[in-house]
Coordinates of C-alpha atoms in Angstrom, one line a residue:
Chain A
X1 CA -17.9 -20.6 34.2
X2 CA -14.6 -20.6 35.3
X3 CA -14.0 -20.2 39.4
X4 CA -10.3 -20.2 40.7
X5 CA -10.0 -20.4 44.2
X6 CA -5.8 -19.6 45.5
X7 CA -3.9 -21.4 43.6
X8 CA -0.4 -22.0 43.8
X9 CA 2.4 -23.7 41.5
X10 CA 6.1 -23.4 41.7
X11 CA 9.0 -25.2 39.8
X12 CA 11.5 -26.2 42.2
X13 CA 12.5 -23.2 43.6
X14 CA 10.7 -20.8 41.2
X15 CA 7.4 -19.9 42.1
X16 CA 5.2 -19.5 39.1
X17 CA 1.9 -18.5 40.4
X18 CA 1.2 -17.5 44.1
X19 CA -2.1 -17.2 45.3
X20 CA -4.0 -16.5 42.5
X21 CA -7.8 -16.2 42.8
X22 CA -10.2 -15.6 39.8
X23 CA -13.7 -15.6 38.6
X24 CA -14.6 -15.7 34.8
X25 CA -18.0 -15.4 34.0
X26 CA -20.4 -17.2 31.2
X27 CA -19.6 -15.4 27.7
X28 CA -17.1 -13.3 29.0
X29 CA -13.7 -12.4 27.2
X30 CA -10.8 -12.4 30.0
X31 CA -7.4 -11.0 29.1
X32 CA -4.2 -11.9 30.9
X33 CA -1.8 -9.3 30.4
X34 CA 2.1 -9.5 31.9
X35 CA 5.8 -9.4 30.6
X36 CA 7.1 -13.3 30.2
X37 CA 7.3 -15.0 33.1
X38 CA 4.6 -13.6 35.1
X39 CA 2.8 -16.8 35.3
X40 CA 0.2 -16.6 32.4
X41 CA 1.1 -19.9 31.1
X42 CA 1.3 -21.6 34.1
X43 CA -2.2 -20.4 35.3
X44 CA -3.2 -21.5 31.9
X45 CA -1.7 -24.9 32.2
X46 CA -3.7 -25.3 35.7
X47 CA -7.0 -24.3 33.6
X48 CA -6.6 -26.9 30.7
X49 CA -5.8 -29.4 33.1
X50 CA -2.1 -30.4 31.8
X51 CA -0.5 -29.4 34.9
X52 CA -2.1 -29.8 38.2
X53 CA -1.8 -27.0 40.9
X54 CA 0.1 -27.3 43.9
X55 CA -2.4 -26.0 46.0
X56 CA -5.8 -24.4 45.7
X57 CA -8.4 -25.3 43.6
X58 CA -10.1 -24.7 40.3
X59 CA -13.3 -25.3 38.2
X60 CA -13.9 -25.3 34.6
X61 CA -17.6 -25.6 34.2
X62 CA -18.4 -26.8 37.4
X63 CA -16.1 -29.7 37.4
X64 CA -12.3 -29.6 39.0
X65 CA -9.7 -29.7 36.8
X66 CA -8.1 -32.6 39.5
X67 CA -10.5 -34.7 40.0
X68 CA -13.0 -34.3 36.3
X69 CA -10.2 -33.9 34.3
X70 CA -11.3 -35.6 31.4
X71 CA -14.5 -33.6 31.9
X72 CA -13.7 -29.9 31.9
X73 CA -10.8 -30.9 28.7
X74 CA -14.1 -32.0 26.9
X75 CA -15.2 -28.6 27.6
X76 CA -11.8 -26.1 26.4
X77 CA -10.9 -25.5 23.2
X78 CA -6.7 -25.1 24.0
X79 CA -4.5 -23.0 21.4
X80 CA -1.3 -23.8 23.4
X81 CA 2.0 -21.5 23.4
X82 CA 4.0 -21.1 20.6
X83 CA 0.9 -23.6 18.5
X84 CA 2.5 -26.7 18.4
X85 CA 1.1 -28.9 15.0
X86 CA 2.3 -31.9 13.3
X87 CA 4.2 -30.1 10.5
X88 CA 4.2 -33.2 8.1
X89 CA 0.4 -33.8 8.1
X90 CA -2.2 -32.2 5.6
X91 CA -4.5 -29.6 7.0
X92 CA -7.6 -31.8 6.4
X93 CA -5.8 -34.8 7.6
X94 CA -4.9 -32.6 11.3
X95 CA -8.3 -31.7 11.8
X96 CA -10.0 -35.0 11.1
X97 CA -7.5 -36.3 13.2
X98 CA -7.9 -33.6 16.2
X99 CA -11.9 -34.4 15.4
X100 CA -11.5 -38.3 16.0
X101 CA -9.6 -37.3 19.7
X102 CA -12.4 -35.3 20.5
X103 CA -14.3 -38.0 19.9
X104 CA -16.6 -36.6 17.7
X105 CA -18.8 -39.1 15.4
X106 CA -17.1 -40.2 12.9
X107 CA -20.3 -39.5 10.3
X108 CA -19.9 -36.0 11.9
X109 CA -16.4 -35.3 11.7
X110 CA -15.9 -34.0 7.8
X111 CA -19.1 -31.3 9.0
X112 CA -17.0 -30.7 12.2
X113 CA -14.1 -29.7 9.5
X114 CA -15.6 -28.4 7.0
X115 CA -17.4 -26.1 9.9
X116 CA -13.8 -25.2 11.1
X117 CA -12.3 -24.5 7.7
X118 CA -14.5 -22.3 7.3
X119 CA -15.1 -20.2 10.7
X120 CA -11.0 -19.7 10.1
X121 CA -11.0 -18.7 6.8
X122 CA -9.1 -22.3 5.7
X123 CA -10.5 -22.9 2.5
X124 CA -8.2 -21.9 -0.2
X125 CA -5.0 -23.9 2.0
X126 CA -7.4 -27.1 2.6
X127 CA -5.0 -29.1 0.1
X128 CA -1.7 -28.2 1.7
X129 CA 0.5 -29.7 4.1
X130 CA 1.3 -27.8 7.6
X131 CA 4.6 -27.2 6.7
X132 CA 3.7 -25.4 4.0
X133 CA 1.5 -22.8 6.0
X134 CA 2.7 -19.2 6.6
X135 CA 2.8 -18.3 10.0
X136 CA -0.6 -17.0 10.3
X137 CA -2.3 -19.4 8.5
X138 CA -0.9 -22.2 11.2
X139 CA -2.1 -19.6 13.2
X140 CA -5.7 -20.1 12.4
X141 CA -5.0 -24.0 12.0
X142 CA -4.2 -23.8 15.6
X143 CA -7.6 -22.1 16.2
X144 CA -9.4 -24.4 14.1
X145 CA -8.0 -26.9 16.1
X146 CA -9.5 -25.7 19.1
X147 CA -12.7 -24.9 18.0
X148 CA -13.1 -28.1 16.5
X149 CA -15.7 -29.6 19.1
X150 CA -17.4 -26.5 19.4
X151 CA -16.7 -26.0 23.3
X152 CA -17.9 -23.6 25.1
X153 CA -14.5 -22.5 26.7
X154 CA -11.8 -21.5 24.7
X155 CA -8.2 -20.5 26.3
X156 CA -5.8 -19.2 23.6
X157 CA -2.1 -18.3 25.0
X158 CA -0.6 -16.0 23.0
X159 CA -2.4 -16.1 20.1
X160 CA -1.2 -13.1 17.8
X161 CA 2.9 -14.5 19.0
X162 CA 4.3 -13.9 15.8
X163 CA 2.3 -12.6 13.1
X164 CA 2.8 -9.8 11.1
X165 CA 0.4 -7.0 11.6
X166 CA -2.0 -7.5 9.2
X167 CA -2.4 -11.1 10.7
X168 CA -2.9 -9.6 13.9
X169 CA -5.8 -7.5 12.9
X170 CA -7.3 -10.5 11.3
X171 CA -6.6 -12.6 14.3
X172 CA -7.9 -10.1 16.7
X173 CA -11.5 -9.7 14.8
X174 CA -11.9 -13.5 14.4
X175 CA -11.5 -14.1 18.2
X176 CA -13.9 -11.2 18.9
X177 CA -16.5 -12.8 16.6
X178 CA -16.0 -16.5 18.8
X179 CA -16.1 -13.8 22.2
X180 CA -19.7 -13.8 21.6
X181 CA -20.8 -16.9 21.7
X182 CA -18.5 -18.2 24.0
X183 CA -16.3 -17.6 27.6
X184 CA -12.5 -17.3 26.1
X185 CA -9.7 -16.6 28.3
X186 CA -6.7 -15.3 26.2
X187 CA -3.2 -14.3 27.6
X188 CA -0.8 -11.8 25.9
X189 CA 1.9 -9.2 26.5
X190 CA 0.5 -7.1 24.1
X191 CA -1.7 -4.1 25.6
X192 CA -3.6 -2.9 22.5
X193 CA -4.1 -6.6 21.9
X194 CA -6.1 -7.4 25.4
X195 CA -8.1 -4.0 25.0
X196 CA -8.6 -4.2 21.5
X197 CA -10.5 -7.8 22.7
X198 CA -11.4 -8.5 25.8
X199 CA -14.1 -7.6 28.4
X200 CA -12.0 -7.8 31.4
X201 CA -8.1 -7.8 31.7
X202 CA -6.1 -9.6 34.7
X203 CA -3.2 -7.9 35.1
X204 CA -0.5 -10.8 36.3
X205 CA 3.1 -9.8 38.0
X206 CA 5.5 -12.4 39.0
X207 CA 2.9 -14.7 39.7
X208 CA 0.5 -12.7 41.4
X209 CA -2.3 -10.5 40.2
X210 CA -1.5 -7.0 40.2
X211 CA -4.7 -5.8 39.0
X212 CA -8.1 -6.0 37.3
X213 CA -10.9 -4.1 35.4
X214 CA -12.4 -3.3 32.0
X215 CA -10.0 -1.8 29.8
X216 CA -11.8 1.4 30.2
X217 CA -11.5 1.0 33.7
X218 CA -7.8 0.6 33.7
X219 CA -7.6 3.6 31.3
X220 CA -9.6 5.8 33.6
X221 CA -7.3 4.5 36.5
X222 CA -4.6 6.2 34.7
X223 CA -6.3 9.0 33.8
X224 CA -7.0 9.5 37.5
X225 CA -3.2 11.0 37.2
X226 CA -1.8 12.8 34.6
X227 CA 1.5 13.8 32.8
X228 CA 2.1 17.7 32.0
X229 CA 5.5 18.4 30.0
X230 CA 7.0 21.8 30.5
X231 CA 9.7 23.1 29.5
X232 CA 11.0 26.1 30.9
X233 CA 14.2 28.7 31.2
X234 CA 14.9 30.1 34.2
X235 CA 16.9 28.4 37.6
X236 CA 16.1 25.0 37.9
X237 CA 16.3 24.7 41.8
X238 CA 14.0 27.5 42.2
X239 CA 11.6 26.4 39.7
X240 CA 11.6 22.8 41.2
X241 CA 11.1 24.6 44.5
X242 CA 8.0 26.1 43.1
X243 CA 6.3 23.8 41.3
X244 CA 6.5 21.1 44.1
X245 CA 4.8 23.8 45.9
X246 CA 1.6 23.8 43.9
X247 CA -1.2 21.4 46.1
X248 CA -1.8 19.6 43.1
X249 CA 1.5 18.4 41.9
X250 CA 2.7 14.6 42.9
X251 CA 5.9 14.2 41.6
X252 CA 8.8 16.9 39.6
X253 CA 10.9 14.9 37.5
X254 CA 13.8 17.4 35.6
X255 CA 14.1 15.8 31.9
X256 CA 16.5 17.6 29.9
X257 CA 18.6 20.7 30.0
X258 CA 19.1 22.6 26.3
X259 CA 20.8 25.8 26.7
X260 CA 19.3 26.6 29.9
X261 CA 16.0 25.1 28.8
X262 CA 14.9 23.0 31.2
X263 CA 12.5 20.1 30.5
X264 CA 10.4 18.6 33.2
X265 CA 8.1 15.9 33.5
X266 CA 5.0 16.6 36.4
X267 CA 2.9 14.3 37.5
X268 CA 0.1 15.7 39.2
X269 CA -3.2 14.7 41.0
X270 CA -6.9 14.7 38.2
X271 CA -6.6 18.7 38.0
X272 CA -8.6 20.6 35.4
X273 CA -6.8 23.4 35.2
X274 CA -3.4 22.2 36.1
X275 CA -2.3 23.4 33.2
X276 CA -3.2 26.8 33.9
X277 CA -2.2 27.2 36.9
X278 CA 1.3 25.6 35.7
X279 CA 1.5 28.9 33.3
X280 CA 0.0 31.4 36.2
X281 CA 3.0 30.3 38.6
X282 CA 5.5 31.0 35.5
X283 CA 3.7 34.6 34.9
X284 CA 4.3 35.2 38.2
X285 CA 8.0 33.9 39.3
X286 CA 8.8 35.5 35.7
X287 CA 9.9 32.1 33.9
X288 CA 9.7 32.2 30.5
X289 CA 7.4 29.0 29.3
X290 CA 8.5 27.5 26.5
X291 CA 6.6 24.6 26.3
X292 CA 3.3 23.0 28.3
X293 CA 2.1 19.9 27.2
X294 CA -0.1 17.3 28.5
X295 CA 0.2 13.6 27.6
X296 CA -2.3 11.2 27.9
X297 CA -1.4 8.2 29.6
X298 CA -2.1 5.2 27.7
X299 CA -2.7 1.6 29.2
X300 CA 1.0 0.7 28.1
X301 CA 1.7 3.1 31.0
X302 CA -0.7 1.5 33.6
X303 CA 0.8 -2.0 32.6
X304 CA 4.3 -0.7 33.5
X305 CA 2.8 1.0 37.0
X306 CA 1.0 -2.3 37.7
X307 CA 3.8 -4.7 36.6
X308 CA 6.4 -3.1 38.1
X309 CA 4.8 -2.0 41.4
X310 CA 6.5 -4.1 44.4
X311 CA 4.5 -6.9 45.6
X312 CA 3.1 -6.6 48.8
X313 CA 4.5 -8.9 51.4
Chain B
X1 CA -12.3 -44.6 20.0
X2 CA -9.3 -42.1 20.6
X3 CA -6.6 -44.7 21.1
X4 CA -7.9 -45.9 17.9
X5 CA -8.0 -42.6 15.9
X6 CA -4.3 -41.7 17.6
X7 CA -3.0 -45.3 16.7
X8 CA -4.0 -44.5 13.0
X9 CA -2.3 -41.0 13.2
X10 CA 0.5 -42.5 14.7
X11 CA 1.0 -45.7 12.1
X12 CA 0.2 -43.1 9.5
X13 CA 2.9 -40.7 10.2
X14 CA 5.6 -43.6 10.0
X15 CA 5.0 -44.0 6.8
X16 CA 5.2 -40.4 5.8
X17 CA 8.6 -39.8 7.1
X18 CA 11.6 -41.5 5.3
X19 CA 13.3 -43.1 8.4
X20 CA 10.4 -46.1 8.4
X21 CA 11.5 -46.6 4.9
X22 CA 15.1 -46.5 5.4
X23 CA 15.1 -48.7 8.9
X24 CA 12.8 -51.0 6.8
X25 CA 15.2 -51.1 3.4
X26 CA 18.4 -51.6 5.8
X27 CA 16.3 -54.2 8.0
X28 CA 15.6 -56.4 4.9
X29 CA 19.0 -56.4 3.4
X30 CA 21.0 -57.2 6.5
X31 CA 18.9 -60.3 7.3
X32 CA 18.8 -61.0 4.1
X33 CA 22.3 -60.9 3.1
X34 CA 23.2 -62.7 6.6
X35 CA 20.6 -65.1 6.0
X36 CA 22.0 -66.6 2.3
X37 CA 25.3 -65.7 3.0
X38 CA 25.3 -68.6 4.6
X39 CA 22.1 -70.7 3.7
X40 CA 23.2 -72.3 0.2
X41 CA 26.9 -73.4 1.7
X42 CA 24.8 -75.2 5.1
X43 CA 22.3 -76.8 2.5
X44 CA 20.1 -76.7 6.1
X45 CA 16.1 -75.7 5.5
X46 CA 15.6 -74.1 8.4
X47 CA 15.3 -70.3 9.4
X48 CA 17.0 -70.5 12.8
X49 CA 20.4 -68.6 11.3
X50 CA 17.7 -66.2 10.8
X51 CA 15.9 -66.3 14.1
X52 CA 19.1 -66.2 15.8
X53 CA 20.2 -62.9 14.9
X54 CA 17.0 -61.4 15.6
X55 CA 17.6 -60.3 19.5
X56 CA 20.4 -58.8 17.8
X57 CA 19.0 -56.9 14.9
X58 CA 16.3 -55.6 17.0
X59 CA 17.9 -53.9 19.4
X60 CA 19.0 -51.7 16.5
X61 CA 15.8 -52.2 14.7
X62 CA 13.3 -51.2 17.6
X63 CA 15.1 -48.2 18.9
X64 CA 15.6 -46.8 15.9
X65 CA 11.5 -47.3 15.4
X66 CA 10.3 -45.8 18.5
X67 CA 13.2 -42.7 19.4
X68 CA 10.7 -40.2 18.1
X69 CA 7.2 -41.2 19.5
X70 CA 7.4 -39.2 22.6
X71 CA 10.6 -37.1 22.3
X72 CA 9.2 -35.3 19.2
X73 CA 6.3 -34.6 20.9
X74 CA 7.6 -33.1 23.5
X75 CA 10.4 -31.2 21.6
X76 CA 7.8 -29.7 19.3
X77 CA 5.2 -29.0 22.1
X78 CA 2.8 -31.2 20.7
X79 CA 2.3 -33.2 23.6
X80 CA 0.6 -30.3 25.4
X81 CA -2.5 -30.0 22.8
X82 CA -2.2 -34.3 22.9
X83 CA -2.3 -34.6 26.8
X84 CA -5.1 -31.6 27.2
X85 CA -7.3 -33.6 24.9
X86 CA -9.7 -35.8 27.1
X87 CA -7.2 -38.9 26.6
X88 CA -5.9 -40.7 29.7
X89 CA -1.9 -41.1 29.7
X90 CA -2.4 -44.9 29.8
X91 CA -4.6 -44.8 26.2
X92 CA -2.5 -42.4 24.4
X93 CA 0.5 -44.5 25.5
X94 CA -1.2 -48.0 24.0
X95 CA -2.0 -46.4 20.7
X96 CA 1.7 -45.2 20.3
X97 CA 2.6 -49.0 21.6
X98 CA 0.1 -51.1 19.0
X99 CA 1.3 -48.2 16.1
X100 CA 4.9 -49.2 16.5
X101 CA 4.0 -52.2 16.8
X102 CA 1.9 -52.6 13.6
X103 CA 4.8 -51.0 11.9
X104 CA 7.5 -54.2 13.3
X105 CA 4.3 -56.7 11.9
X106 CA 4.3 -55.3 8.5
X107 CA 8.4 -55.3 8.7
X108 CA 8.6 -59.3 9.8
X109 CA 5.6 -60.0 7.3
X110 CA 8.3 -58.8 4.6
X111 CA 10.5 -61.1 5.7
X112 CA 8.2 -63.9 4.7
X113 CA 10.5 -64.5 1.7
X114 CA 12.8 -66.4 3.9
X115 CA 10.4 -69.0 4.7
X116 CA 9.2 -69.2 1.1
X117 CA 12.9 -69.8 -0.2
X118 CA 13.3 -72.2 2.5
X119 CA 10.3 -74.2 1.5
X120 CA 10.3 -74.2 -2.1
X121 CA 13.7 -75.5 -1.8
X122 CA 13.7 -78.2 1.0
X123 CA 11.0 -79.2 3.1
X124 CA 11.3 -77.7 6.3
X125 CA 9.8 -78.2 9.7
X126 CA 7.0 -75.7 10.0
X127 CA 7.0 -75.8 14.2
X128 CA 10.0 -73.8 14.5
X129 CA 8.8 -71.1 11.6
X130 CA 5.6 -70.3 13.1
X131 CA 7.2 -70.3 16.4
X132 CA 10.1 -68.3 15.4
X133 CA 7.8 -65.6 13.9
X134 CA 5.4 -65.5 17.4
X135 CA 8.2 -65.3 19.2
X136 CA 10.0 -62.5 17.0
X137 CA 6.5 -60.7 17.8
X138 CA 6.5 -60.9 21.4
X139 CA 10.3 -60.1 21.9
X140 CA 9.7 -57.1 19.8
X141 CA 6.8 -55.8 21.5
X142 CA 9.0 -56.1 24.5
X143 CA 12.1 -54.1 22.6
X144 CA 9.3 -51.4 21.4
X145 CA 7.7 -51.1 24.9
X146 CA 11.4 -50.2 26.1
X147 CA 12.0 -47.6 23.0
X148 CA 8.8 -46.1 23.7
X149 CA 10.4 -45.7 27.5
X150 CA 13.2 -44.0 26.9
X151 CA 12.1 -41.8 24.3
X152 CA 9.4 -40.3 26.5
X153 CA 12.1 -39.3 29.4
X154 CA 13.7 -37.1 26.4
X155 CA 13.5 -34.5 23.8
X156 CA 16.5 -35.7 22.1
X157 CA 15.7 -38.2 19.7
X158 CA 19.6 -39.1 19.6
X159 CA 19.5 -39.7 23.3
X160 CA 16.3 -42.1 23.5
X161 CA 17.8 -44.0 20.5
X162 CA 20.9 -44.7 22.4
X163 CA 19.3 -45.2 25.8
X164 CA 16.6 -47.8 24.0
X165 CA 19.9 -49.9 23.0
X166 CA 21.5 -49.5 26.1
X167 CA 18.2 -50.8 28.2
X168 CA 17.3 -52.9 25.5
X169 CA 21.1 -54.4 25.2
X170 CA 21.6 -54.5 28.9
X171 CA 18.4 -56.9 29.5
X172 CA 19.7 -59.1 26.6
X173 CA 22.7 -60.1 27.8
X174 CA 21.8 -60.7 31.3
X175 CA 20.3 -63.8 30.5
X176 CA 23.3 -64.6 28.1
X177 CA 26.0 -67.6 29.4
X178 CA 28.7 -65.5 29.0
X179 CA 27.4 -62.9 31.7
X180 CA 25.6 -65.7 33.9
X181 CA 28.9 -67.9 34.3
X182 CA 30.3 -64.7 36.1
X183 CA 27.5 -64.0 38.5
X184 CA 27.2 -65.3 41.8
X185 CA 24.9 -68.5 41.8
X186 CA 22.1 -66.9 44.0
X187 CA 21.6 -64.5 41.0
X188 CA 22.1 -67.0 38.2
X189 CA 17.9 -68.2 38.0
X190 CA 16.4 -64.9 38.4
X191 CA 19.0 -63.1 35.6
X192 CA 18.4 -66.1 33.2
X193 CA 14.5 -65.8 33.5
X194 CA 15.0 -61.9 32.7
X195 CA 16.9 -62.6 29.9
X196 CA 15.3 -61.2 27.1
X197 CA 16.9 -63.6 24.4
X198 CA 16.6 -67.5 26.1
X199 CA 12.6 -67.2 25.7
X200 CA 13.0 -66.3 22.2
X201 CA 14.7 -69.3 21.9
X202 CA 12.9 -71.6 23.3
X203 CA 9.4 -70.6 21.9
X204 CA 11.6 -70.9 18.3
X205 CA 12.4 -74.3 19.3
X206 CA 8.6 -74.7 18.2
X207 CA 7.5 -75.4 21.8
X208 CA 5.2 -72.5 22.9
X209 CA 4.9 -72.4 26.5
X210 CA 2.7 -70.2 28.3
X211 CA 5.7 -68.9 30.4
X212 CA 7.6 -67.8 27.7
X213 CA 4.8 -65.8 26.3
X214 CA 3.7 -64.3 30.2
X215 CA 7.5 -63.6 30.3
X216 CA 7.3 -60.9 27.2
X217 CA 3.8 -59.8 28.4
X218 CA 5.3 -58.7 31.5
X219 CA 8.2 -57.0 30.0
X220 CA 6.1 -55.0 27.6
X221 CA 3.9 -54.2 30.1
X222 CA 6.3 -52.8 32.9
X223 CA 8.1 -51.0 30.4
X224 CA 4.7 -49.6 29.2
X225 CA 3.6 -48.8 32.6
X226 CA 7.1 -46.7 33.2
X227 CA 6.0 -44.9 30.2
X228 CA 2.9 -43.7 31.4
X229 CA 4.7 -43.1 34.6
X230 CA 7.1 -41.0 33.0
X231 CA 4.0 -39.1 31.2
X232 CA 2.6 -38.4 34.3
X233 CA 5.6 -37.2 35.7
X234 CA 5.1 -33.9 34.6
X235 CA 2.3 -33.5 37.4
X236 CA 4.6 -34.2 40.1
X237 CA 7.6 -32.2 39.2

């Protein structure tokens, strides 16, 4: 549905996006997960045709966002950053209008609406002006908006920017409901929002793509390694010395000292009985174990890995 | 079809914000004062005090119509959701052009009170009224074509308001004697054809000639075009 071949964009001297290369299938829900900055919009921008690429190329729907403009804009539903709406203009009077410049019929435009209204839960604020909207209302305005024309793409940047947390949650379920039907690319800086929706998540990094997977896939990447807390009393040199020792163990980082309770953070190598082991090697050097913990490390922690990771080059 | 539906948004939404009314309300009062300040002492039944102060009261008038039609947009954002709907640049800048436009229609239409006063009280020569309002027509759709300019190279509604009466003011009064006595003759035709005011004045004599309307075609136009250039700009940057 969605092919992007190396594309490129940079801003005077900043480069957005460098070489980024993509494939969204029909029907699938593609998350783009980064910190601000990491080119998210930018790609998005490309996609929805309001900024062209500086090099590479792209097509929505098997037309190029270059030369078919017109063509694949027909086909994306756009909920841009920040969801810009006229404030001063009734929410009826918005969507008729957004209708008329999707050139929908005008004898099919008030079912357009009304379809709209109700898909995003508009009903009871159909009499109001935009200005009057809370936050996540707008929010679903903005969605309305770009569902209007029924396409079969819909990009939403940042959707859930903003809104409290019950709005998220309602927010969340109502673009997994349109994920069904149709290919949606969504971008967000959120973790548990990407995983709590999508099908695939593109991890982007200053511009580049720093990884890619399932959610599930990007939480079994990081279970691949795991954390083990310890903390015990006894020298801290030789107990460093030790535990590097063990075949398993990747990294010894000392945490905290309390009374000569020593805290350590170990990362070590998908071990089933690492913790064991950990408490075998204390039994034996005569440490006294005053604590052995393992954390699971959540996706939060992969973003951080990924994002943060040097770029190669 | 879209130009159409954006040109009714458009038109619509200067009537929902109080400037229109304000810029209308101060419009009608300063011609009108200015016009029978003066009009029972001349006992003359003709508009042209009227018509003469028009260049003038435009280049407030026009600015002060078109400063937000593009900065808005672009301060609020809105301009991204407009230009990512399937509307060409060139469209999207003709519906905000014939809105505007509208609007300064319905505006001189209220001014038809003057030529009513004029004729139930003296009998007047209709050539220069008709021309007079044509004319007032064409040389605004010049002044908006130069609002609508400078307020898409801004955010800052402030700024395209002042840069409209600068371009707008600066195109006036090259083709005004005072400026062309102190040019050097080479430039003297080609500054008085781009005069904005001397064809105003000439198709308010009553004689419409095709040059003086091509004249204010062009003007809009250009202006126009820069507009969509300056749209488009955002491709190339």
């Amino acid at each position: 549905m969605i092919d992007v071949t190396s594309i490129s964009k940079s801003y005077g001297s900043t480069r957005a996006v460098r070489d980024i290369s993509f494939h969204v299938a029909k029907g699938e829900v593609l998350g783009f997960l980064g910190p601000n900055g990491a080119g998210k919009s930018t790609t998005i921008r490309i996609l929805t045709c309001f900024i062209p690429s500086d090099s590479g190329s792209a097509s929505v729907a098997g037309f190029d966002v270059n030369s078919a403009a017109i063509e694949v804009r027909r086909r994306i539903g756009y909920l841009p950053e920040n969801n810009p709406l006229y404030m001063e203009m009734g929410v009826l009077e918005y969507l008729r209008f957004v209708a008329g410049m999707r050139a929908i019929a005008p004898q099919q435009r008030s079912q357009s609406v009304r379809r709209v209204v109700e898909l995003c839960g508009l009903g009871p604020m159909a009499a109001k002006t935009i200005g009057e909207l809370s936050k996540g209302f707008r929010q679903r305005l903005g969605l309305a908006q770009a569902l209007i024309h029924d396409p079969p793409i819909l990009v939403l940047d940042e959707p859930t920017i903003g809104l409290d947390p019950h709005q998220i949650i309602g927010m969340r379920s109502l673009i997994r409901d349109i994920g069904r039907e149709k290919t949606v690319i969504l971008s967000s800086h959120i973790l548990p929002e990407v995983s709590a929706t999508c099908d695939r998540v593109l991890i982007m990094s200053k511009g580049r793509i720093a990884g890619t997977g399932t959610p599930a896939e990007l939480a079994a990447m990081a279970r691949s390694g795991q954390e083990l807390l310890v903390s015990i009393r006894a020298d801290r040199e030789s107990v460093e010395a030790a535990l590097r020792d063990l075949p398993f163990m990747t990294s010894v980082t000392h945490l905290a000292e309390t009374g000569g309770l020593h805290r350590y953070s170990l990362r070590c190598e998908s071990c089933e009985d690492a913790g064991e082991r950990i408490f075998r090697a204390a039994v034996d050097n005569g440490w006294s174990l005053a604590e052995l913990q393992r954390t699971a490390i959540n996706l939060e922690e992969v973003f951080l890995d990924l994002t943060t990771r040097e770029a190669p080059r | 079809m879209t130009t159409l539906t954006m040109f009714r948004r458009e038109l619509s939404s200067y009537f929902s914000s109080p400037v229109a009314y304000i810029v209308i309300l101060a419009f009608l009062g300063v011609t009108h004062w200015l016009f029978f300040r003066t009009f029972f002492l001349i006992s003359q039944s003709s508009l042209r005090p009227f018509f003469a102060l028009l260049p003038w009261i435009f280049l407030f008038l026009a600015p002060a119509l078109t400063m937000r039609a593009w900065a808005e947009e672009k301060k609020l954002g809105t301009l991204e959701v407009l230009m990512t709907f399937p509307v060409r640049e060139r469209d999207a800048v003709l519906a905000k052009f014939l809105a505007a436009f509208a609007f300064l229609a319905i505006t001189l239409c209220l001014t038809l009170s003057l030529p009513l006063t004029v004729l139930i009280v003296g009998s007047p020569d209709p050539g220069p009224i008709w021309g007079g309002y044509l004319g007032a027509c064409l040389m605004g759709g010049a002044y908006l074509a130069i609002g609508l300019f400078a307020s898409s190279l801004t955010e800052n509604q402030i700024v395209a308001f002042i840069l409209a009466i600068v371009l707008c003011f600066a195109l006036l009064v090259i083709g005004e004697d005072v400026v062309l006595f102190s040019m050097p003759a080479a430039l003297v035709p080609a500054c008085s054809w781009l005069g904005l005011g001397a064809h105003f004045e000439s198709i308010g004599r009553g004689v419409v000639d095709s040059r003086d309307i091509l004249y204010y075609l062009t003007v809009t136009g250009f202006f126009l075009f820069l507009n969509q250039l300056a749209l488009e700009s955002r491709k190339w940057r």
